[in-house]
Coordinates of C-alpha atoms and ligand atoms in Angstrom, one line a residue:
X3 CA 107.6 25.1 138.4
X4 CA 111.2 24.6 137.6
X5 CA 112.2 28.5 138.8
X6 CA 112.5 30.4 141.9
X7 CA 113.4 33.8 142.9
X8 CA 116.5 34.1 144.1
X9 CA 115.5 35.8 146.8
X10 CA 112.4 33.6 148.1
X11 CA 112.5 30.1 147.6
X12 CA 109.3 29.7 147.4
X13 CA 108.2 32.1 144.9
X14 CA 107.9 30.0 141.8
X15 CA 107.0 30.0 138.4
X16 CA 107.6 28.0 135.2
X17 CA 110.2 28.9 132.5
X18 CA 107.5 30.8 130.0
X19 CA 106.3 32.7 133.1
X20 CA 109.5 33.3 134.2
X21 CA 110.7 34.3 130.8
X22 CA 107.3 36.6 130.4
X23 CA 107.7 38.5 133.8
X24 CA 111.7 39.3 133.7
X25 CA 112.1 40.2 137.2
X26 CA 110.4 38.1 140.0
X27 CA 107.7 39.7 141.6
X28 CA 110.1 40.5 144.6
X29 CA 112.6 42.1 143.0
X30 CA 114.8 39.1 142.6
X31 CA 115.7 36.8 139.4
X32 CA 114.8 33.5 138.3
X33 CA 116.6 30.5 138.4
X34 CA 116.7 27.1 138.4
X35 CA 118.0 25.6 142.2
X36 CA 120.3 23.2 140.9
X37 CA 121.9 22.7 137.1
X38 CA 123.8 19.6 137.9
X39 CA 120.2 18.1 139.2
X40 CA 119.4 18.3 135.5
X41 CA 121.8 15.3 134.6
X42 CA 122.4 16.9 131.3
X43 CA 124.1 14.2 129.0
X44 CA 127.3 16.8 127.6
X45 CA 128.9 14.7 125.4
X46 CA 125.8 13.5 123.3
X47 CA 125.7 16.9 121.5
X48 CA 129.2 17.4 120.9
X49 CA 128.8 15.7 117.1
X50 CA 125.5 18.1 116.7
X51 CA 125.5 21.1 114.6
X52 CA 124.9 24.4 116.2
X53 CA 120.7 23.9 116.4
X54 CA 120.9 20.8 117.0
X55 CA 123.0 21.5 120.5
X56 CA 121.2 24.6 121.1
X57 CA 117.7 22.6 120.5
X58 CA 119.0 20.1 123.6
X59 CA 120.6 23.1 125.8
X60 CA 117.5 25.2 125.6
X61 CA 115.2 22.0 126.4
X62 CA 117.3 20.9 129.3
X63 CA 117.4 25.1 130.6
X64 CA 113.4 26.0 129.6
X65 CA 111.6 22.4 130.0
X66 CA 108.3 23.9 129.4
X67 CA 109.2 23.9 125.2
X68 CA 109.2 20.8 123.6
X69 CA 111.9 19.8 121.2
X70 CA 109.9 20.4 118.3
X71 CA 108.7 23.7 119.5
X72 CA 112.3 24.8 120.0
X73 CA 113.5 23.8 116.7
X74 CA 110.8 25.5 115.2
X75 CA 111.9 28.7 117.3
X76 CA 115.7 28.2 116.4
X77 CA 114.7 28.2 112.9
X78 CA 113.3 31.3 113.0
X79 CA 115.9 32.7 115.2
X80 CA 118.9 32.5 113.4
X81 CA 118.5 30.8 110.0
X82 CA 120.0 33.0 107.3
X83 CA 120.6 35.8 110.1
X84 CA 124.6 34.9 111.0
X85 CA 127.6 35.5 108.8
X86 CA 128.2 31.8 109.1
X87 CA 126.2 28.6 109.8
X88 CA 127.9 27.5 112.7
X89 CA 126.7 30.9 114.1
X90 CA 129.4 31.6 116.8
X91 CA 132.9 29.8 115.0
X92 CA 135.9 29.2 117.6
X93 CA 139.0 30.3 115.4
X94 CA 143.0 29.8 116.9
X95 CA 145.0 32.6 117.7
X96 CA 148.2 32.0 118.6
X97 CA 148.0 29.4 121.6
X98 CA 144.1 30.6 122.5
X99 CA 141.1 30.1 120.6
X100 CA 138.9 32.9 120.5
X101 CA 135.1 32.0 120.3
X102 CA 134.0 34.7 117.6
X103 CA 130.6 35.9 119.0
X104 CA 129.9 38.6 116.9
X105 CA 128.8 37.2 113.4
X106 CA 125.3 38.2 113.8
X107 CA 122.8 40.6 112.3
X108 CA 124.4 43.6 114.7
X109 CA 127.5 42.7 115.1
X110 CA 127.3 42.6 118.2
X111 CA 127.7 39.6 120.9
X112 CA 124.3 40.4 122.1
X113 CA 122.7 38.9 118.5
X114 CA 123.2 35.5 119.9
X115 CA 120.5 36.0 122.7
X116 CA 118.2 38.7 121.6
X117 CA 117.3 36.7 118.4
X118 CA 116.1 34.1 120.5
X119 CA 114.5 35.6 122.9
X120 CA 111.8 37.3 121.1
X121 CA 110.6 33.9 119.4
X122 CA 110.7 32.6 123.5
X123 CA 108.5 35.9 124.4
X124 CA 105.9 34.9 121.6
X125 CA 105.6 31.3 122.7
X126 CA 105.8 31.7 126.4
X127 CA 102.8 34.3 125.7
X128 CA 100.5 31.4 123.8
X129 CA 102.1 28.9 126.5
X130 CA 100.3 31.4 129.2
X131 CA 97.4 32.2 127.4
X132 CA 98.1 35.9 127.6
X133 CA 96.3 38.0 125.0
X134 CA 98.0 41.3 125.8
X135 CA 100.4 42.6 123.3
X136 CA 103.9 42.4 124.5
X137 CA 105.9 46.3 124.7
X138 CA 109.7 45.9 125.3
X139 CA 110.7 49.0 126.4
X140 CA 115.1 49.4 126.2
X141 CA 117.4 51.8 127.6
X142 CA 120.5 51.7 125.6
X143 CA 124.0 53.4 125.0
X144 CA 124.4 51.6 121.7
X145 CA 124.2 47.8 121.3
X146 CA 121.8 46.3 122.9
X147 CA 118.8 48.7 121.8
X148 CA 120.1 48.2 118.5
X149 CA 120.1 44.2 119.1
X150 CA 116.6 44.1 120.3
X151 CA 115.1 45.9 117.7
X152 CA 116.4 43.1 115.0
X153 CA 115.7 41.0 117.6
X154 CA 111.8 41.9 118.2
X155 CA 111.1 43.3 114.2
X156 CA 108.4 42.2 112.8
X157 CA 107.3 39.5 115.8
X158 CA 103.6 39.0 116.5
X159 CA 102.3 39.6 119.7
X160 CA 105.2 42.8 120.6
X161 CA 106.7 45.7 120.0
X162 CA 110.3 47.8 120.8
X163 CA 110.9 51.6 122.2
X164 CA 114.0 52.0 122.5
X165 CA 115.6 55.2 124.2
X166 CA 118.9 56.1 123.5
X167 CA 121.0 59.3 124.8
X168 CA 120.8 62.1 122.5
X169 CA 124.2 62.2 121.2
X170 CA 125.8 60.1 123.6
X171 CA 126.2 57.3 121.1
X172 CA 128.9 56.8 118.3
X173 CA 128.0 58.3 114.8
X174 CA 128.3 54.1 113.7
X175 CA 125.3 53.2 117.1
X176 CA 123.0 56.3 115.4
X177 CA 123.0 55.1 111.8
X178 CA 122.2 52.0 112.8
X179 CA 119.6 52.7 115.1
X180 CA 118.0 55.9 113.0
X181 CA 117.9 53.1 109.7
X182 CA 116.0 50.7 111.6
X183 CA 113.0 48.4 110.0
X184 CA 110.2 46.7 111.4
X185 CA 106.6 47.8 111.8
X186 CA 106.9 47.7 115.5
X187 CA 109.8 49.1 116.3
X188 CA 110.3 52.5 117.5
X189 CA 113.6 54.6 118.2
X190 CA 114.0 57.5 120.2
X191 CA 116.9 60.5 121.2
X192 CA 116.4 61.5 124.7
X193 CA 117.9 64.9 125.5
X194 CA 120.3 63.6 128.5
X195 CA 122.8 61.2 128.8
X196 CA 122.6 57.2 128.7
X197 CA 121.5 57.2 132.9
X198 CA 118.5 59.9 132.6
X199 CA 117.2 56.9 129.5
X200 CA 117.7 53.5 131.9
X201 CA 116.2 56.0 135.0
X202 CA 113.3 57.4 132.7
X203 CA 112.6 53.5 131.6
X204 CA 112.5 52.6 134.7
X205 CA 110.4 55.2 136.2
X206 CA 107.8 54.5 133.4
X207 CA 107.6 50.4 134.4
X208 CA 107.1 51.9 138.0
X209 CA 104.6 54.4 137.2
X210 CA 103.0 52.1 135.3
X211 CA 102.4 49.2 138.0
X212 CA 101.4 51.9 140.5
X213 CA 98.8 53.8 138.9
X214 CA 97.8 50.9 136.5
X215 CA 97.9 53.2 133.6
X216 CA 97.8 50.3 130.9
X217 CA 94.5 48.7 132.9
X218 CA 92.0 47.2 129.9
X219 CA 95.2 48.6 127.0
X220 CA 95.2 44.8 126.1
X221 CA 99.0 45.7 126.3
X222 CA 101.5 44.7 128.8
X223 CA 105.1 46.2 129.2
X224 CA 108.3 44.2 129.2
X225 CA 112.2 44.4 129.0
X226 CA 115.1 42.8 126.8
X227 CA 117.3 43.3 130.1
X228 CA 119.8 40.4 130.5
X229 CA 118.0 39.6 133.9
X230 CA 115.8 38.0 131.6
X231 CA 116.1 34.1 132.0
X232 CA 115.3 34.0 128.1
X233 CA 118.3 36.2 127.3
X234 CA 120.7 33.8 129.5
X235 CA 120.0 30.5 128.5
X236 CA 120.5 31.0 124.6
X237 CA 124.3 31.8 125.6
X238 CA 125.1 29.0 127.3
X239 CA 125.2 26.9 123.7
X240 CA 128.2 28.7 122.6
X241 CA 130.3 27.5 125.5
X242 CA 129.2 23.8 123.9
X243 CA 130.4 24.4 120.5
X244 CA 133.3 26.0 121.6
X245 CA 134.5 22.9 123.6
X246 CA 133.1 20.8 120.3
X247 CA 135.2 22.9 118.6
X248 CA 138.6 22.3 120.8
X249 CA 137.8 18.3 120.1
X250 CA 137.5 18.9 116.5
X251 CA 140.6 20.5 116.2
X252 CA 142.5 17.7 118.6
X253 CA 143.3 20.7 120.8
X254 CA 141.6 18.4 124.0
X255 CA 140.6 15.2 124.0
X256 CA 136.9 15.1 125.3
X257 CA 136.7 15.4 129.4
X258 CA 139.9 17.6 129.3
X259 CA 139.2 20.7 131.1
X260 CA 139.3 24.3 129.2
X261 CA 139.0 28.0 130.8
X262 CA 137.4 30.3 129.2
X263 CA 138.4 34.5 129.7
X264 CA 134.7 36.4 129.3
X265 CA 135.0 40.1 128.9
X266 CA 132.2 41.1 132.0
X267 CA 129.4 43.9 132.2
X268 CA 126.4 42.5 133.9
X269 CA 128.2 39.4 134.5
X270 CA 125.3 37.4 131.9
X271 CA 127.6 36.0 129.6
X272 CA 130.2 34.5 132.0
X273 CA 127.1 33.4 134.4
X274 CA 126.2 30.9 131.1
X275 CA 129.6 29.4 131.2
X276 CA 129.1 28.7 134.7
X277 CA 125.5 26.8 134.0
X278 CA 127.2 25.1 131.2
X279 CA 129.8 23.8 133.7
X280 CA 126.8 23.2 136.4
X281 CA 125.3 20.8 133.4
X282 CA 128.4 18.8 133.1
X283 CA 131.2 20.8 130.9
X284 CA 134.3 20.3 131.4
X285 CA 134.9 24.1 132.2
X286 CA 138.2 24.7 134.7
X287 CA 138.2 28.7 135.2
X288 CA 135.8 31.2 134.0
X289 CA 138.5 34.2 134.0
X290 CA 136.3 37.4 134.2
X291 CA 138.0 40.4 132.7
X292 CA 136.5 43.8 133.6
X293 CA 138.0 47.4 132.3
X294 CA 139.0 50.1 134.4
X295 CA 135.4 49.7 136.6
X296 CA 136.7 46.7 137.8
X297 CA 134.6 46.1 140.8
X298 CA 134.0 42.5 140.2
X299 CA 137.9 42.3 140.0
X300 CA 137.8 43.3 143.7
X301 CA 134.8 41.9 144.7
X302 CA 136.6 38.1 143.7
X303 CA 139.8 39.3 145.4
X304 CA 138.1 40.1 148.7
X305 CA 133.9 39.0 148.8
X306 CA 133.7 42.3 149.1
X307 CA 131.5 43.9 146.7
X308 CA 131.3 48.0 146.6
X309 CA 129.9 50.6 143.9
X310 CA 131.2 53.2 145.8
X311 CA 133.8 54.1 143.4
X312 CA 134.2 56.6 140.4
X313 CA 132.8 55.5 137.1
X314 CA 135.0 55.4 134.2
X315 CA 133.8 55.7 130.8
X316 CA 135.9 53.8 129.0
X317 CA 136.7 52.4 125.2
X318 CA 135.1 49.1 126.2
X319 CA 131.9 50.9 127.2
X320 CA 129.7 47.7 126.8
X321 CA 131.7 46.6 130.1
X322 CA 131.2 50.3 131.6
X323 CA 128.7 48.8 134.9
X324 CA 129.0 49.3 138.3
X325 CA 126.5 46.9 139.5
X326 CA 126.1 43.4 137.3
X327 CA 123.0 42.4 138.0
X328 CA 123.7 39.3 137.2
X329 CA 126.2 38.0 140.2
X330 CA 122.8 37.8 142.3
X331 CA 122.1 34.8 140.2
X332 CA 126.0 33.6 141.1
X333 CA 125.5 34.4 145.1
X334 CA 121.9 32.2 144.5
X335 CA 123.3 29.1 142.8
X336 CA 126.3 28.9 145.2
X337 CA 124.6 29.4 148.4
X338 CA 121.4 27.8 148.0
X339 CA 120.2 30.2 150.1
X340 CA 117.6 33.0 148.7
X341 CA 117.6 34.8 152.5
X342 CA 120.9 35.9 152.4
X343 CA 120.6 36.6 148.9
X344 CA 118.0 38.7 149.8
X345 CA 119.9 40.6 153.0
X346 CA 122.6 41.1 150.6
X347 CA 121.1 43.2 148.0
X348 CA 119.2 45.0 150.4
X349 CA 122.8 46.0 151.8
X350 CA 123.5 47.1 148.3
X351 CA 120.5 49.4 147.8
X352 CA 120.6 50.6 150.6
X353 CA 124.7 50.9 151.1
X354 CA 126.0 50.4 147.9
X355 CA 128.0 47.6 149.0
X356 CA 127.7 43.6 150.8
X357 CA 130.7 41.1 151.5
X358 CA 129.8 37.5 151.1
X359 CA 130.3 35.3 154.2
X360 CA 134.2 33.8 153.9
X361 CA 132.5 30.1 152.8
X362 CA 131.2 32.0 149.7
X363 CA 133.7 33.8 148.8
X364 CA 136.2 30.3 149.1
X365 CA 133.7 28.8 146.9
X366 CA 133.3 31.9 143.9
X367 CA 137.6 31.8 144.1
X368 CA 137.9 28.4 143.3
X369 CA 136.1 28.9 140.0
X370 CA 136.3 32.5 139.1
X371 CA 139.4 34.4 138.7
X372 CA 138.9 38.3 138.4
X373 CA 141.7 40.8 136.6
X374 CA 141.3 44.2 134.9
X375 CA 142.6 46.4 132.0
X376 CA 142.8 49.9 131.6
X377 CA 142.0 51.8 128.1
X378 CA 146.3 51.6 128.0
X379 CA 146.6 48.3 128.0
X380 CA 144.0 48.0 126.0
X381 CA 145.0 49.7 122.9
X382 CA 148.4 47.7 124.0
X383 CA 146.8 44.3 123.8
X384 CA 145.1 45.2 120.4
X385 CA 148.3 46.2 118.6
X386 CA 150.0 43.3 120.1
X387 CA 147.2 40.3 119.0
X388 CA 147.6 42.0 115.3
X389 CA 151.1 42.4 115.2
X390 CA 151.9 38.4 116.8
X391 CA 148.9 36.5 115.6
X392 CA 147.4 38.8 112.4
X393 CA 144.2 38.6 114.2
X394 CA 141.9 42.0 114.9
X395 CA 140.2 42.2 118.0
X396 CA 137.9 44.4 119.0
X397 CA 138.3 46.4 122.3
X398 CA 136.6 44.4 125.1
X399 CA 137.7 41.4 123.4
X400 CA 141.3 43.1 124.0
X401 CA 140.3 43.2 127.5
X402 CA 139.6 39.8 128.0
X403 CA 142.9 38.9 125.7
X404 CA 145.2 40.6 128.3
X405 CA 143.4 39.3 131.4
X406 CA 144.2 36.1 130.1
X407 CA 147.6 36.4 129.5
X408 CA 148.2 37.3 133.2
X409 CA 146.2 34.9 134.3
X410 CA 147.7 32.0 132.7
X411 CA 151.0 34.1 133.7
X412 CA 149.6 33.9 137.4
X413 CA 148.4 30.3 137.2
X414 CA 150.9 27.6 135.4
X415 CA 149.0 24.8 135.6
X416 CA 146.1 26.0 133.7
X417 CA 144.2 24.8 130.9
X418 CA 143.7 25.8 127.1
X419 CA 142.1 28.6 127.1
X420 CA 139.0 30.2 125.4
X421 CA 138.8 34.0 125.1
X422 CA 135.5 34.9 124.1
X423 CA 134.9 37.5 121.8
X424 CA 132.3 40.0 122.2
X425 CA 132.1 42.9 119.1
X426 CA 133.5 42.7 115.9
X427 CA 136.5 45.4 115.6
X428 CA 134.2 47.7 113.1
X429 CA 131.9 48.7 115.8
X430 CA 134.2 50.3 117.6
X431 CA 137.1 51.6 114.8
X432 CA 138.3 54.5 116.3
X433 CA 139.9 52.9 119.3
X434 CA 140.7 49.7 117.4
X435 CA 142.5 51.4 115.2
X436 CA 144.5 53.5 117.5
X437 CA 145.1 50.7 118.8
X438 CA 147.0 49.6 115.8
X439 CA 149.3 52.5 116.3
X440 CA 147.5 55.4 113.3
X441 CA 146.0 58.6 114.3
X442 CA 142.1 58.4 113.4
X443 CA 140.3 61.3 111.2
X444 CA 137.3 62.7 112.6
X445 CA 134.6 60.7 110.4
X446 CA 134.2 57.2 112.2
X447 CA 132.9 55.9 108.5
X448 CA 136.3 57.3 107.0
X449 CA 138.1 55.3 110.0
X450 CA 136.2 51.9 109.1
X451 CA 137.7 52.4 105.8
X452 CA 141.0 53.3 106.8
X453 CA 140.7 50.2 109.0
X454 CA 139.9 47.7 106.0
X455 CA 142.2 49.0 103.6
X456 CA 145.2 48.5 105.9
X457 CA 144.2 45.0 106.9
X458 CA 142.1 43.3 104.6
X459 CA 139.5 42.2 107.1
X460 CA 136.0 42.7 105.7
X461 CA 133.4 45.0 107.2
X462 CA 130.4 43.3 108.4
X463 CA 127.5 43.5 105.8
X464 CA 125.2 45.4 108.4
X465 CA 127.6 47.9 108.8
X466 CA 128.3 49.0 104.8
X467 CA 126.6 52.0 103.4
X468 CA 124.6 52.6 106.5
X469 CA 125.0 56.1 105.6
X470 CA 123.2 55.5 102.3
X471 CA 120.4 53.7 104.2
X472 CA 116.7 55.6 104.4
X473 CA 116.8 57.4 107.9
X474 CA 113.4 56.1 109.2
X475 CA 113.2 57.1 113.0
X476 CA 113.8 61.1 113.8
X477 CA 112.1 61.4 117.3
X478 CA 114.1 63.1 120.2
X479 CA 112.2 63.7 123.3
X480 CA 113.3 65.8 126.8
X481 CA 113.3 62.7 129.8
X482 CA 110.4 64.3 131.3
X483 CA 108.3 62.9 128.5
X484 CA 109.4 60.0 128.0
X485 CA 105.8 58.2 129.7
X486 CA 104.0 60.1 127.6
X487 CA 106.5 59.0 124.4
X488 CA 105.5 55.6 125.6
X489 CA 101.2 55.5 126.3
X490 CA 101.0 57.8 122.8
X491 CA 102.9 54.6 120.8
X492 CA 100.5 52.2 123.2
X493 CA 97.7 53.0 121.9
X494 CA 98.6 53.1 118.0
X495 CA 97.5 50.2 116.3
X496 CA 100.2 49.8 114.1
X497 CA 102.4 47.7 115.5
X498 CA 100.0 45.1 116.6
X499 CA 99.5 41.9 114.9
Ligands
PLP530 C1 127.1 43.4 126.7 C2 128.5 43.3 126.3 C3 129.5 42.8 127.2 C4 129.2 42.3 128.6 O1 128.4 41.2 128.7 P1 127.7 40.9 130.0 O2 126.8 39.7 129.7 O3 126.8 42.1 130.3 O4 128.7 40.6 131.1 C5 130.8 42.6 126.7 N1 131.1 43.1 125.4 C6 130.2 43.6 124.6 C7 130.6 44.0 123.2 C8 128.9 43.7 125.0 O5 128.0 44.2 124.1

């Protein structure tokens, strides 16, 4: 019983039952109490490859898995699936590294994770003794559904929905959603935009439980969400290989510090640089870079944290969040205390808002530093990394880019610094290559083109001739039918094997 709600100490479970549930049965996520406890030994695995690292990461996060069973899932995770072996490369630019996390099957930073956490589903399911299939059901506005489905294709033991707006994602999103394989995978439009989706997923998991309309369906429902404790741990590796990396390349010597600037949504990926630090890294800051909805900009100037704010949509629309789920696992972690983790996020269900007690807040500021960047700046910061360094960054890696300049600006003394990198440029080349200074045609594909032509950086495989590619998923539903959408596919039998 390694994990706990963070709400309720004493709700318990073990990593595969952790990983299998999602959420805690009172609302709250799991987590460990204390990363440092786990007297992780950080420098052994800076001379391993990628695997090898992940293999000791993943055992020390997840200690129901045995190595052996965690290599074998590793294989099958990523081998042959990234655009390079070492999976997520650190490459210089300028006087940062940027830690390239987008070389995966998608394109998208979210590969990383939702490779892995299928293969951790499957096991954790055996591990239970559950004999239910396993249904993910995904809201998405573009990436993550996408993710997921490569993610869950073809696993035993599940199967993928996911929902995304019906035009409310780029023409670039809908090929590569509408092209998608797998026997047990399904795609659908929903006539409304990306909030009527998460709402009508989230009504379905509720009706669900309440009326117990899967009872004796041998199938269980599920969700990819990055509350998931599956979906967190893979990421903290990368944060390893990066610091590997620096070592490598005589940048540090090993037990220097480095910061690292995360471009934040849910606050998942700069959450795993913080457990990575908890088991021994030598991480300094953890600079979290937020767009115009900056509210966890605000929320580490003043403990305050409020969603009562207008909601921008923005060209970094991965980072387009008002509440990050993920902070409550933050607030948990720091505190120790799962009461006033739970009087907190009562406060912002029923308020919209909570302020930390001053203790807290002292504590979060010492690690974190917060700053934000509008779409301006943003289209600034990408012209500017191409025309100083030659390097093309995408737009929330822009984001994270600029946020670190003002930080080191802000903060002399700091360390070498590690902007992480979250979307290759291709997925979103309209605004990249405004940014660059050109007026964009209307056809995004035409755009991509323009975009490779002019600087000789390739286009991600996955992302060539999608428009050739056999459309395979047509389906678009009004929200109100969205339950029924999901008991019809319940019931066919063939996605399950
Ligand atoms: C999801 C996502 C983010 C935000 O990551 P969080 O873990 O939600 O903070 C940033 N950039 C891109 C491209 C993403 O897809």
């Amino acid at each position: 019983m390694d994990y706990r709600s963070t709400r309720n100490e004493n709700l318990r479970a073990t990593a595969a039952e952790a990983i299998l549930q999602g959420l805690a049965p009172d609302g709250g996520l799991y987590s460990m109490d204390s990363l440092s406890g786990l007297n992780f030994d950080w420098r052994s695995v800076l001379d391993c490859d990628t695997l090898t690292t992940a293999r000791e990461v993943l055992t020390a996060l997840l200690p129901d898995f045995s190595r052996e069973e965690m290599e074998a899932m590793l294989h099958d995770a990523y081998d042959g699936k990234f655009e390079t072996e070492e999976l997520t490369p650190t490459v210089a630019v300028g006087e940062d590294a940027v830690l390239e996390l987008f070389r995966g099957p998608t394109s998208a930073f979210k590969d990383v994770a939702l490779r892995m956490l299928p293969q951790l589903m499957r096991r954790a399911r055996e591990k239970c003794g559950v004999e239910d299939q396993i249904m993910i059901l995904t809201a998405t506005s573009g990436d993550t559904g996408k993710a997921a489905m490569e993610g869950f294709r073809d696993v035993p033991g599940t199967g993928i929905i996911v929902f995304y707006p019906h035009g409310g994602v780029s023409a670039v999103q809908q090929a590569q959603m509408a092209t998608q394989e797998g026997y047990n995978v399904y795609v659908c439009a929903v006539e409304g935009n990306f909030d009527d989706a998460q709402t009508g997923v989230k009504n379905i998991f509720a009706a669900v439980e309440e009326q117990n309309l899967l009872a004796n369906s041998g199938v269980r429902l599920s969700s990819a969400n990055s509350i998931n404790i599956g979906r967190l741990a893979p990421q903290v590796v990368y944060y390893f290989r990066a610091y590997a990396a620096l070592v490598k390349s005589g940048k540090i010597a090993v037990g220097d510090k480095v910061d690292f600037a995360v471009p934040t949504g849910n606050f998942g990926d700069i959450l795993a640089g913080f457990f990575a630090r908890e088991m021994g890294l030598p991480v300094g800051r953890l600079i979290c870079a937020s767009n115009a909805n900056n509210v966890l900009t605000d929320f580490l100037a003043t403990g305050r944290y409020d969603r009562n704010r207008p909601f921008y949509k923005t060209v970094s629309p991965s980072m387009d969040i008002l509440v990050s789920s993920n902070l409550e696992r933050l607030l948990f972690l720091m505190s120790g205390d799962g009461a006033l983790v739970a009087k907190l996020m009562a406060e912002l269900k029923e308020t919209g808002a909570y302020e930390v007690p001053a203790a807290l807040k002292e504590k979060i500021a010492a690690i974190f530093w917060g700053g934000c960047c509008d779409d301006e700046k943003t289209a600034e910061a990408i012209g500017k990394i191409y025309a100083d360094h030659g390097y093309l960054a995408d737009t929330h890696t822009a984001v994270a880019w600029h946020v670190a300049q003002e930080y080191k600006a802000a903060c002399p003394d700091h360390n070498p610094v590690v902007i992480l990198s979250t979307a290759s440029p291709y997925k979103f080349p309209v605004a990249v290559w405004e940014g660059l200074g050109k007026a964009a045609q209307e056809d995004e594909f035409a755009v991509m083109d323009d975009l490779c032509r002019a600087t000789g950086v390739p286009i991600p495989k996955n992302l060539q001739g999608l428009q050739q590619k056999e459309v395979r998923h047509r389906d678009v539903i009004k929200k109100e039918d969205m339950l029924s959408y999901v008991l019809g596919k319940v019931k066919e039998d063939a996605w399950k094997k």
